[in-house]
mmCIF file as gemmi writes it, N, C-alpha and C atoms, coordinates in Angstrom:
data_model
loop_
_atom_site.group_PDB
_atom_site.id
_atom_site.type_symbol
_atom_site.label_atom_id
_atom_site.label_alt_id
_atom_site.label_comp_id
_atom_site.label_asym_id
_atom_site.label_entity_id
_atom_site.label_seq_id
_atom_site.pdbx_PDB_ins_code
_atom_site.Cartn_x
_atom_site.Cartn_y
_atom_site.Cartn_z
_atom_site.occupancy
_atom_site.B_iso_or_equiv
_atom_site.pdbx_formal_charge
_atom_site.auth_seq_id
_atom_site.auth_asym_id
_atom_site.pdbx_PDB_model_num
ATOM 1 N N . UNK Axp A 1 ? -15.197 139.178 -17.246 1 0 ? 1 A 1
ATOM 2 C CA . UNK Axp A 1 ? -16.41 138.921 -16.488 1 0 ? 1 A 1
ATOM 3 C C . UNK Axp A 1 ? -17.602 139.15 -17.421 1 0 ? 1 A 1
ATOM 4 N N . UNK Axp A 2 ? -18.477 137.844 -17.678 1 0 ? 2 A 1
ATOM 5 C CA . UNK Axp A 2 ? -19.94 138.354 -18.401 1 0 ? 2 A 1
ATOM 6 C C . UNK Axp A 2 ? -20.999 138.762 -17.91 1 0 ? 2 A 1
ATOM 7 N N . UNK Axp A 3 ? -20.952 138.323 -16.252 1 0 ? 3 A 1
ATOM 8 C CA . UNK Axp A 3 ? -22.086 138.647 -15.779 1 0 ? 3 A 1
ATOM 9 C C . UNK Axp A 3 ? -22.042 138.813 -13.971 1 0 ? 3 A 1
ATOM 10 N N . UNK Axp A 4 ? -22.712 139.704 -13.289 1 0 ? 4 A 1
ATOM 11 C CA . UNK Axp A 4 ? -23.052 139.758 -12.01 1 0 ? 4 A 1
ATOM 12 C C . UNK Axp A 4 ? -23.937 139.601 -11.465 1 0 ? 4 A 1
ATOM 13 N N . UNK Axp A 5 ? -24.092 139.308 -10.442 1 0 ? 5 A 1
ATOM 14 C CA . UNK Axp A 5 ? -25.088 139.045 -9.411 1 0 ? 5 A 1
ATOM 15 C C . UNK Axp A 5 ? -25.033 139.45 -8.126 1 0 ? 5 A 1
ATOM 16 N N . UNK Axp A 6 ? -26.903 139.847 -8.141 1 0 ? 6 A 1
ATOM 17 C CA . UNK Axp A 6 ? -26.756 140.361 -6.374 1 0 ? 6 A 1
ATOM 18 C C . UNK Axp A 6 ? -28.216 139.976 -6.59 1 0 ? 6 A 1
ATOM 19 N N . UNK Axp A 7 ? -27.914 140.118 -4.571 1 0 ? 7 A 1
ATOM 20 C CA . UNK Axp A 7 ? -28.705 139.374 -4.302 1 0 ? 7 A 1
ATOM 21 C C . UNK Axp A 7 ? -30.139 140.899 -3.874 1 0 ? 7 A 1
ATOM 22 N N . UNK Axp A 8 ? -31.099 140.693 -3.829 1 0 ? 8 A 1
ATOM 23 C CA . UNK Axp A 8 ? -32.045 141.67 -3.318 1 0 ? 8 A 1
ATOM 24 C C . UNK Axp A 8 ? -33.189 141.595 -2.443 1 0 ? 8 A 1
ATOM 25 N N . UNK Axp A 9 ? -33.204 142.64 -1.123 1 0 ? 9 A 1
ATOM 26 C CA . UNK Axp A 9 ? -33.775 142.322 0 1 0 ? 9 A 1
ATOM 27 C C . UNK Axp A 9 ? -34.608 143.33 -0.003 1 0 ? 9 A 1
ATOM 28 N N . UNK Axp A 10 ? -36.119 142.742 0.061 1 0 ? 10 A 1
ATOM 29 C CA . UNK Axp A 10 ? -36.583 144.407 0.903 1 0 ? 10 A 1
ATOM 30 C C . UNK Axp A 10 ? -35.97 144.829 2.235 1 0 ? 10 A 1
ATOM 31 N N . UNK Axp A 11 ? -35.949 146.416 2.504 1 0 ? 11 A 1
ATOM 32 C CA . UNK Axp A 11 ? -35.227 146.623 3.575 1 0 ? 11 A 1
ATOM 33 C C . UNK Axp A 11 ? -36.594 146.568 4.522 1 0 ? 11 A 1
ATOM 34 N N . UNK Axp A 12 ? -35.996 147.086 5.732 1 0 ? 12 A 1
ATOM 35 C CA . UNK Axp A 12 ? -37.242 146.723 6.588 1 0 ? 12 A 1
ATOM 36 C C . UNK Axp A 12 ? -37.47 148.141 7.051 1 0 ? 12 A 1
ATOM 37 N N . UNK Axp A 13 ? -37.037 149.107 6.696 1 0 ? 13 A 1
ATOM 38 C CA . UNK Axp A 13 ? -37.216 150.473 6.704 1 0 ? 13 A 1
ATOM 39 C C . UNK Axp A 13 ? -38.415 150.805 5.569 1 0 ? 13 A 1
ATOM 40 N N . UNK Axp A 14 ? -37.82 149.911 4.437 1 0 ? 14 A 1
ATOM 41 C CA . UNK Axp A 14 ? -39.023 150.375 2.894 1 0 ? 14 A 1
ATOM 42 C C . UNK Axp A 14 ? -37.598 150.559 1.923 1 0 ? 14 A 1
ATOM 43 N N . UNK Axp A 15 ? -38.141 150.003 0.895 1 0 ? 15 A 1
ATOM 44 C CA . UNK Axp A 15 ? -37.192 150.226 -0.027 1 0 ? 15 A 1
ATOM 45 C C . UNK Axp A 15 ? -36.398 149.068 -0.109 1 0 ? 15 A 1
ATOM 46 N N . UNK Axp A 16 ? -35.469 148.86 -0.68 1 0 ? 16 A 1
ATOM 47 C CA . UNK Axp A 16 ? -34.729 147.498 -1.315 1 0 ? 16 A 1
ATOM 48 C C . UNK Axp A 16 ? -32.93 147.611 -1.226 1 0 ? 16 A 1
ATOM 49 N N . UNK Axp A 17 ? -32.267 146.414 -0.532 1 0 ? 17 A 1
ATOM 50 C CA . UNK Axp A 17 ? -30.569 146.213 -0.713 1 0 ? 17 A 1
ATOM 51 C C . UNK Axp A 17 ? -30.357 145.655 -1.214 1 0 ? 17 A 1
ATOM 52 N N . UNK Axp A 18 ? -29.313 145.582 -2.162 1 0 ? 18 A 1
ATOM 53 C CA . UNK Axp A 18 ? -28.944 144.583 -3.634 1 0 ? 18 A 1
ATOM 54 C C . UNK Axp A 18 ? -27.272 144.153 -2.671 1 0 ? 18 A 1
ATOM 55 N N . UNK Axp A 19 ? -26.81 143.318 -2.815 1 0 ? 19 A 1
ATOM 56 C CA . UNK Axp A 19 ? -25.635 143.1 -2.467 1 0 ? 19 A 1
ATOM 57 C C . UNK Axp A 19 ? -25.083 141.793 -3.49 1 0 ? 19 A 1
ATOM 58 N N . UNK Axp A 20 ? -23.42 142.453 -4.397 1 0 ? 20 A 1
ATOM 59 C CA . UNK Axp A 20 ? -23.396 141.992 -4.88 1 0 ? 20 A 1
ATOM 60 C C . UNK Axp A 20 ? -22.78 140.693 -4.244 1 0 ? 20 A 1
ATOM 61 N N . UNK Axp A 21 ? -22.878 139.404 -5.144 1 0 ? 21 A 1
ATOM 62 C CA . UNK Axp A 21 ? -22.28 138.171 -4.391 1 0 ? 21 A 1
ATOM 63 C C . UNK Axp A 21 ? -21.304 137.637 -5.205 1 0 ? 21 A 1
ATOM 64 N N . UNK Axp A 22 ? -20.67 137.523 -4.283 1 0 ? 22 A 1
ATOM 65 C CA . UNK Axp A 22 ? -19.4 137.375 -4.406 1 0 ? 22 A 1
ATOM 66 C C . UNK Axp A 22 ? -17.741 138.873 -4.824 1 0 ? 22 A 1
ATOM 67 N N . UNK Axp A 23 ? -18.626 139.502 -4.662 1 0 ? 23 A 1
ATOM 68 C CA . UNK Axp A 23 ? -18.24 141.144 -4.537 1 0 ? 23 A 1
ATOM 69 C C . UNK Axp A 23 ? -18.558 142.48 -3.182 1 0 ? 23 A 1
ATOM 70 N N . UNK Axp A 24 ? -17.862 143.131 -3.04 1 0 ? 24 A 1
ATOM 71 C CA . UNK Axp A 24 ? -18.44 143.5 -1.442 1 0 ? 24 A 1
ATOM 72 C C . UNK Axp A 24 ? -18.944 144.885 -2.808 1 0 ? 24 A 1
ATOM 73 N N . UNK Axp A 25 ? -19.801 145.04 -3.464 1 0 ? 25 A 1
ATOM 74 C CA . UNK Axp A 25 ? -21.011 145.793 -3.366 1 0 ? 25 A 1
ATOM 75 C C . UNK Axp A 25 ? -22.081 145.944 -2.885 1 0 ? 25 A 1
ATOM 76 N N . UNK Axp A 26 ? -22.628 146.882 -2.172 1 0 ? 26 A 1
ATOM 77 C CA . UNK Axp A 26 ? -24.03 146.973 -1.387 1 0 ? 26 A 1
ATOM 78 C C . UNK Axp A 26 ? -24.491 148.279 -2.084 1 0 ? 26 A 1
ATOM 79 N N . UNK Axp A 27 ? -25.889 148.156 -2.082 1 0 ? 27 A 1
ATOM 80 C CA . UNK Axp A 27 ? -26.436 149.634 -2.583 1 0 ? 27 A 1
ATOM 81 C C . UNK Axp A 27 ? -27.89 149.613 -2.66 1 0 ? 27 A 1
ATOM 82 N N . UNK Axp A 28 ? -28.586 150.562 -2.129 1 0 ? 28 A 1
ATOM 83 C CA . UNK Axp A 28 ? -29.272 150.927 -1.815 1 0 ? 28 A 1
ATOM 84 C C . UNK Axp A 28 ? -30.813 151.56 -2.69 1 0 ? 28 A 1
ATOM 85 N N . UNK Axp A 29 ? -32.346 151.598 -2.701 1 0 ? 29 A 1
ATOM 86 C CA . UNK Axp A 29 ? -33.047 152.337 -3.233 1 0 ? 29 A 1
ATOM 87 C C . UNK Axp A 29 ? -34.307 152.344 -2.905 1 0 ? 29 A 1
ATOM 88 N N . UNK Axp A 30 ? -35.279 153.076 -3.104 1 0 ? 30 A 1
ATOM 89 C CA . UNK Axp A 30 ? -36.097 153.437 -2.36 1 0 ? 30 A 1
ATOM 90 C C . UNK Axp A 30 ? -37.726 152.648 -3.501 1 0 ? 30 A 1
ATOM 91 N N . UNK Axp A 31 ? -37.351 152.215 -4.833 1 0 ? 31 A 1
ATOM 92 C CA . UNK Axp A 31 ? -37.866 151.539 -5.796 1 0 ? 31 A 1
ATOM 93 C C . UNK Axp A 31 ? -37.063 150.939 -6.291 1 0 ? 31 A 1
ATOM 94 N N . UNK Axp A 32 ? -37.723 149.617 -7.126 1 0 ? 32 A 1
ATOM 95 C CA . UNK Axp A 32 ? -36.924 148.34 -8.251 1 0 ? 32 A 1
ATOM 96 C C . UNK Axp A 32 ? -36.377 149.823 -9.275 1 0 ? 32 A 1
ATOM 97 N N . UNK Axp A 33 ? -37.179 150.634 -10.188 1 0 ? 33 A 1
ATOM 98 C CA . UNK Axp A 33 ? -36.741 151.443 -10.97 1 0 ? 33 A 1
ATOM 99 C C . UNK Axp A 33 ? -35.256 152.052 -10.39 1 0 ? 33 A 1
ATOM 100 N N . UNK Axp A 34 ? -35.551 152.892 -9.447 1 0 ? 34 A 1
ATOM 101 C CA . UNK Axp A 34 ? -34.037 153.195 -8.762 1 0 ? 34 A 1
ATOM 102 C C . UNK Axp A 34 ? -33.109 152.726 -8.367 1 0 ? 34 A 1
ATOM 103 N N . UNK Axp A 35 ? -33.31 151.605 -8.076 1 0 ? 35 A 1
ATOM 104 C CA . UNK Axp A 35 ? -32.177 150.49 -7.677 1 0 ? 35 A 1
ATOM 105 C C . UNK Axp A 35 ? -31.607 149.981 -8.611 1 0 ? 35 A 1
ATOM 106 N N . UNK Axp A 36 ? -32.426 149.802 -9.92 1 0 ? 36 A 1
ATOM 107 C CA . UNK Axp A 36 ? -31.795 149.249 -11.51 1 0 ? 36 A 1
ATOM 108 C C . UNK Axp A 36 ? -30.168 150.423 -11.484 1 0 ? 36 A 1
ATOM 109 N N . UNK Axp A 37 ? -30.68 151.349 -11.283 1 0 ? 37 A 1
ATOM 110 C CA . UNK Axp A 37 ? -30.076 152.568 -12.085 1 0 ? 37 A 1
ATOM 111 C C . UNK Axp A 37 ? -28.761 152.955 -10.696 1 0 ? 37 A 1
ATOM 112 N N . UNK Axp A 38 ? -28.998 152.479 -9.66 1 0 ? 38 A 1
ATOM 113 C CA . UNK Axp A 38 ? -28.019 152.27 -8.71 1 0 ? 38 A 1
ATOM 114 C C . UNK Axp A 38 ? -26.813 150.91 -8.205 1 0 ? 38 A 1
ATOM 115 N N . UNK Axp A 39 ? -27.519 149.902 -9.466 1 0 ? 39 A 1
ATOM 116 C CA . UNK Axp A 39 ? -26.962 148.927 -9.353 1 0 ? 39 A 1
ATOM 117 C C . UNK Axp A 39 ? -25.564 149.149 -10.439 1 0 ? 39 A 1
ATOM 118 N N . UNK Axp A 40 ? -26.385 149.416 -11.478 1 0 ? 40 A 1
ATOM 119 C CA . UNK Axp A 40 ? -25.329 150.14 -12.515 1 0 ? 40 A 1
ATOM 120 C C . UNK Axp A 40 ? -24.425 150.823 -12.499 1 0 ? 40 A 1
ATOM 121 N N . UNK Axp A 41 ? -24.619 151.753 -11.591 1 0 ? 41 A 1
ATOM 122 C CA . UNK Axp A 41 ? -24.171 152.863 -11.534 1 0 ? 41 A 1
ATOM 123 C C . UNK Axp A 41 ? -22.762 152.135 -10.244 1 0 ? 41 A 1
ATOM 124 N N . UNK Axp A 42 ? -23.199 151.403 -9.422 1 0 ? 42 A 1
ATOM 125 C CA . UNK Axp A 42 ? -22.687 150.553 -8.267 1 0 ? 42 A 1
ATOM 126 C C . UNK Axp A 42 ? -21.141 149.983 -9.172 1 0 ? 42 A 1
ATOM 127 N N . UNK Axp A 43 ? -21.861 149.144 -10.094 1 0 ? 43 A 1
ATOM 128 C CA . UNK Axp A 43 ? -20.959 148.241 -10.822 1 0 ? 43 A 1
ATOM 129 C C . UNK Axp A 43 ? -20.276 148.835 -11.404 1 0 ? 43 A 1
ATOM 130 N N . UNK Axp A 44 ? -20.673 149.986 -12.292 1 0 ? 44 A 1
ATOM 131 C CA . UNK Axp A 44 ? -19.078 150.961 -13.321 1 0 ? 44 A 1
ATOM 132 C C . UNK Axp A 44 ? -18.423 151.259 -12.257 1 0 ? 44 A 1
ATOM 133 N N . UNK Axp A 45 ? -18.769 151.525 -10.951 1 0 ? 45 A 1
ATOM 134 C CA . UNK Axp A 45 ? -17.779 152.161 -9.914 1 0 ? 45 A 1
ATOM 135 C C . UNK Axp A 45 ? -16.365 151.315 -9.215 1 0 ? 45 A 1
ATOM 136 N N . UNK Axp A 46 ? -16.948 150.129 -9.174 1 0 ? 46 A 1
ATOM 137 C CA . UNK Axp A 46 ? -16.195 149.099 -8.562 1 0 ? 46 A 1
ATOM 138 C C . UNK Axp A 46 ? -15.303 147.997 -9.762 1 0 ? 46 A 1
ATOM 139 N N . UNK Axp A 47 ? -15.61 148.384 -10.806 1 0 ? 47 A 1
ATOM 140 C CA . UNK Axp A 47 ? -15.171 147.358 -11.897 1 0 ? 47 A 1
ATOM 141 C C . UNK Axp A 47 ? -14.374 148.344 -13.174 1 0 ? 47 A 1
ATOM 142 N N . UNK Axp A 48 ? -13.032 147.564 -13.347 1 0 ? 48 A 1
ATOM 143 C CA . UNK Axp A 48 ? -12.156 148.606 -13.94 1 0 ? 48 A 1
ATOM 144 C C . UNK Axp A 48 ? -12.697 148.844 -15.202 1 0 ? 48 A 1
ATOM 145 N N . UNK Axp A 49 ? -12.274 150.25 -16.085 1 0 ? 49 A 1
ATOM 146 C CA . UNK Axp A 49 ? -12.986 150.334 -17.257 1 0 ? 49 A 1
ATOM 147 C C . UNK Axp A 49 ? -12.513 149.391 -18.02 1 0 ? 49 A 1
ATOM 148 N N . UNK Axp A 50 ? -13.885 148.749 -19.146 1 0 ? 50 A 1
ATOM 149 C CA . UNK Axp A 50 ? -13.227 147.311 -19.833 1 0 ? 50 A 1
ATOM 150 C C . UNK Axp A 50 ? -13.46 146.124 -19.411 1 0 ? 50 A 1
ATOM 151 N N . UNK Axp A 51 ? -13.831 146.113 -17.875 1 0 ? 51 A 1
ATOM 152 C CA . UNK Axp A 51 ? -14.333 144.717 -17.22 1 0 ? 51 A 1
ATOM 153 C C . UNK Axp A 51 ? -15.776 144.31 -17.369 1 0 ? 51 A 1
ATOM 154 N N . UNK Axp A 52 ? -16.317 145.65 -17.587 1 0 ? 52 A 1
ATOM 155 C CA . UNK Axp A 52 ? -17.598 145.491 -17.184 1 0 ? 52 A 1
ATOM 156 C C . UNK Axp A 52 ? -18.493 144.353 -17.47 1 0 ? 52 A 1
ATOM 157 N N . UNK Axp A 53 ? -19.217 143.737 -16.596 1 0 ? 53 A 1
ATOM 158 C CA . UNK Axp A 53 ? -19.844 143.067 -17.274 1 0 ? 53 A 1
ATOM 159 C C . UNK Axp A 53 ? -21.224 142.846 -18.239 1 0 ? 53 A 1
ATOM 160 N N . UNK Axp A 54 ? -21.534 142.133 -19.338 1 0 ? 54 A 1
ATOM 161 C CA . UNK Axp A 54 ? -22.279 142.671 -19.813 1 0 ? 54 A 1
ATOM 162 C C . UNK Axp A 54 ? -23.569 142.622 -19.577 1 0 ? 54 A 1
ATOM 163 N N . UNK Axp A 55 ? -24.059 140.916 -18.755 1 0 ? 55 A 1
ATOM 164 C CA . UNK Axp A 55 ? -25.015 141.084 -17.808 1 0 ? 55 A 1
ATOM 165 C C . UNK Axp A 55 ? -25.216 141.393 -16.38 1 0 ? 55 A 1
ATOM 166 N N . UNK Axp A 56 ? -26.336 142.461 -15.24 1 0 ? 56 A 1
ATOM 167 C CA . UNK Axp A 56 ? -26.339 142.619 -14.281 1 0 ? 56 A 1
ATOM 168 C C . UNK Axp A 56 ? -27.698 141.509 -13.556 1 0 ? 56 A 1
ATOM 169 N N . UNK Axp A 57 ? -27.319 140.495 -12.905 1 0 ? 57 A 1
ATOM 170 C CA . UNK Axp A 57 ? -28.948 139.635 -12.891 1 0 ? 57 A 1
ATOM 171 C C . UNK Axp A 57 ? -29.14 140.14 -10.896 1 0 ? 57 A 1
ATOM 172 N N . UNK Axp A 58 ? -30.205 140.142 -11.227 1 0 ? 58 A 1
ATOM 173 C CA . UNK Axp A 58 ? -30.625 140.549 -9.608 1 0 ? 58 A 1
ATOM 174 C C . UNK Axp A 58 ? -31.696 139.409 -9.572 1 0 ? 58 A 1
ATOM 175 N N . UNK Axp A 59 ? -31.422 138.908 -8.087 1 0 ? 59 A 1
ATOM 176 C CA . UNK Axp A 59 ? -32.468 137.642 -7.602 1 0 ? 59 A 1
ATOM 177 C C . UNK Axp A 59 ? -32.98 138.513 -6.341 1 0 ? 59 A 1
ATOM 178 N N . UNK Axp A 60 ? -34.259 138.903 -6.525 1 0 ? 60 A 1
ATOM 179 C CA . UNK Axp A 60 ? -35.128 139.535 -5.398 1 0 ? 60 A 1
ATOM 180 C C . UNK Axp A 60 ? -36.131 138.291 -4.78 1 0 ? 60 A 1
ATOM 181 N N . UNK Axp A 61 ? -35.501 138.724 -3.821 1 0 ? 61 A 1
ATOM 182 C CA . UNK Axp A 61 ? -36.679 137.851 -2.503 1 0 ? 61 A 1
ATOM 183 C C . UNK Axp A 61 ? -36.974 138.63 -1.856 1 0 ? 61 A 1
ATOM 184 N N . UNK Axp A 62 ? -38.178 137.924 -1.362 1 0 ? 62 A 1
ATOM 185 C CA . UNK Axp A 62 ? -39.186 138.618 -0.582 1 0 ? 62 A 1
ATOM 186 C C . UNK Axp A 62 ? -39.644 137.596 0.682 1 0 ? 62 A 1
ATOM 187 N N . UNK Axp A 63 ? -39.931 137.88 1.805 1 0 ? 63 A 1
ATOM 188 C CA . UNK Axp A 63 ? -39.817 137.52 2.685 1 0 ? 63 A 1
ATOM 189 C C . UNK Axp A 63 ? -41.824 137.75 3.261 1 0 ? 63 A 1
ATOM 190 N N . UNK Axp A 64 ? -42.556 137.279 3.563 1 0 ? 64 A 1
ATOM 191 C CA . UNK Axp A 64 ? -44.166 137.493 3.884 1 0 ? 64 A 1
ATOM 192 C C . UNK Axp A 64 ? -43.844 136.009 5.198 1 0 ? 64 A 1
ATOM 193 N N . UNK Axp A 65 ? -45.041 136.925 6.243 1 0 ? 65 A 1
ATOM 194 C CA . UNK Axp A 65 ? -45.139 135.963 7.528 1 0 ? 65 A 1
ATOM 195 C C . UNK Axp A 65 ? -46.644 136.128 7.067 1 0 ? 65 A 1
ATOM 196 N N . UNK Axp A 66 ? -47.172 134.544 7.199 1 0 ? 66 A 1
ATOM 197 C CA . UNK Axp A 66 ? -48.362 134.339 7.765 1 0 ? 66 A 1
ATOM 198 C C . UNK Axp A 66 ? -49.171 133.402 9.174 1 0 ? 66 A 1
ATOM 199 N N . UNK Axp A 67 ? -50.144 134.214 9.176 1 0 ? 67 A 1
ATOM 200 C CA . UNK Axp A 67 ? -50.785 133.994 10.659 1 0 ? 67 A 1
ATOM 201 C C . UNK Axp A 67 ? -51.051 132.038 10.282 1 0 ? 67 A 1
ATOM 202 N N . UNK Axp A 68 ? -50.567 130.995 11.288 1 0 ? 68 A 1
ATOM 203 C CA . UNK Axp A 68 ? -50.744 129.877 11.152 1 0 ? 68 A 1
ATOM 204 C C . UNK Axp A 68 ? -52.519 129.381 11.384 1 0 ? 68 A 1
């Protein structure tokens, strides 16, 4: 594997969910800085030693309502 992806939501509490796709990782943070470091931390957990991959790409969306 060279590379992963997740996807990233602001939560609606505050703070941000990364979920990886095509992998049942979810994980959680309260900043982009912390969530880097939880995504990582996400991926050595779930991926055997040796798999790892060497890129982690996160696609953050953001979601804004405006008044018509």
């Amino acid at each position: 594997m060279t590379e992963i992806h997740f996807i990233v939501e602001e939560a609606p509490e505050g703070g941000f969910i990364a979920r990886g796709a095509g992998m049942d990782i979810i994980t959680e943070a309260d900043d982009l800085p912390s969530l880097h470091a939880q995504v990582r931390d996400a991926v050595h957990c779930h991926v055997d030693e040796g798999q790892s991959p060497g890129i982690i790409r996160l696609h953050i969306t953001r979601e804004e309502v405006l008044a018509a």
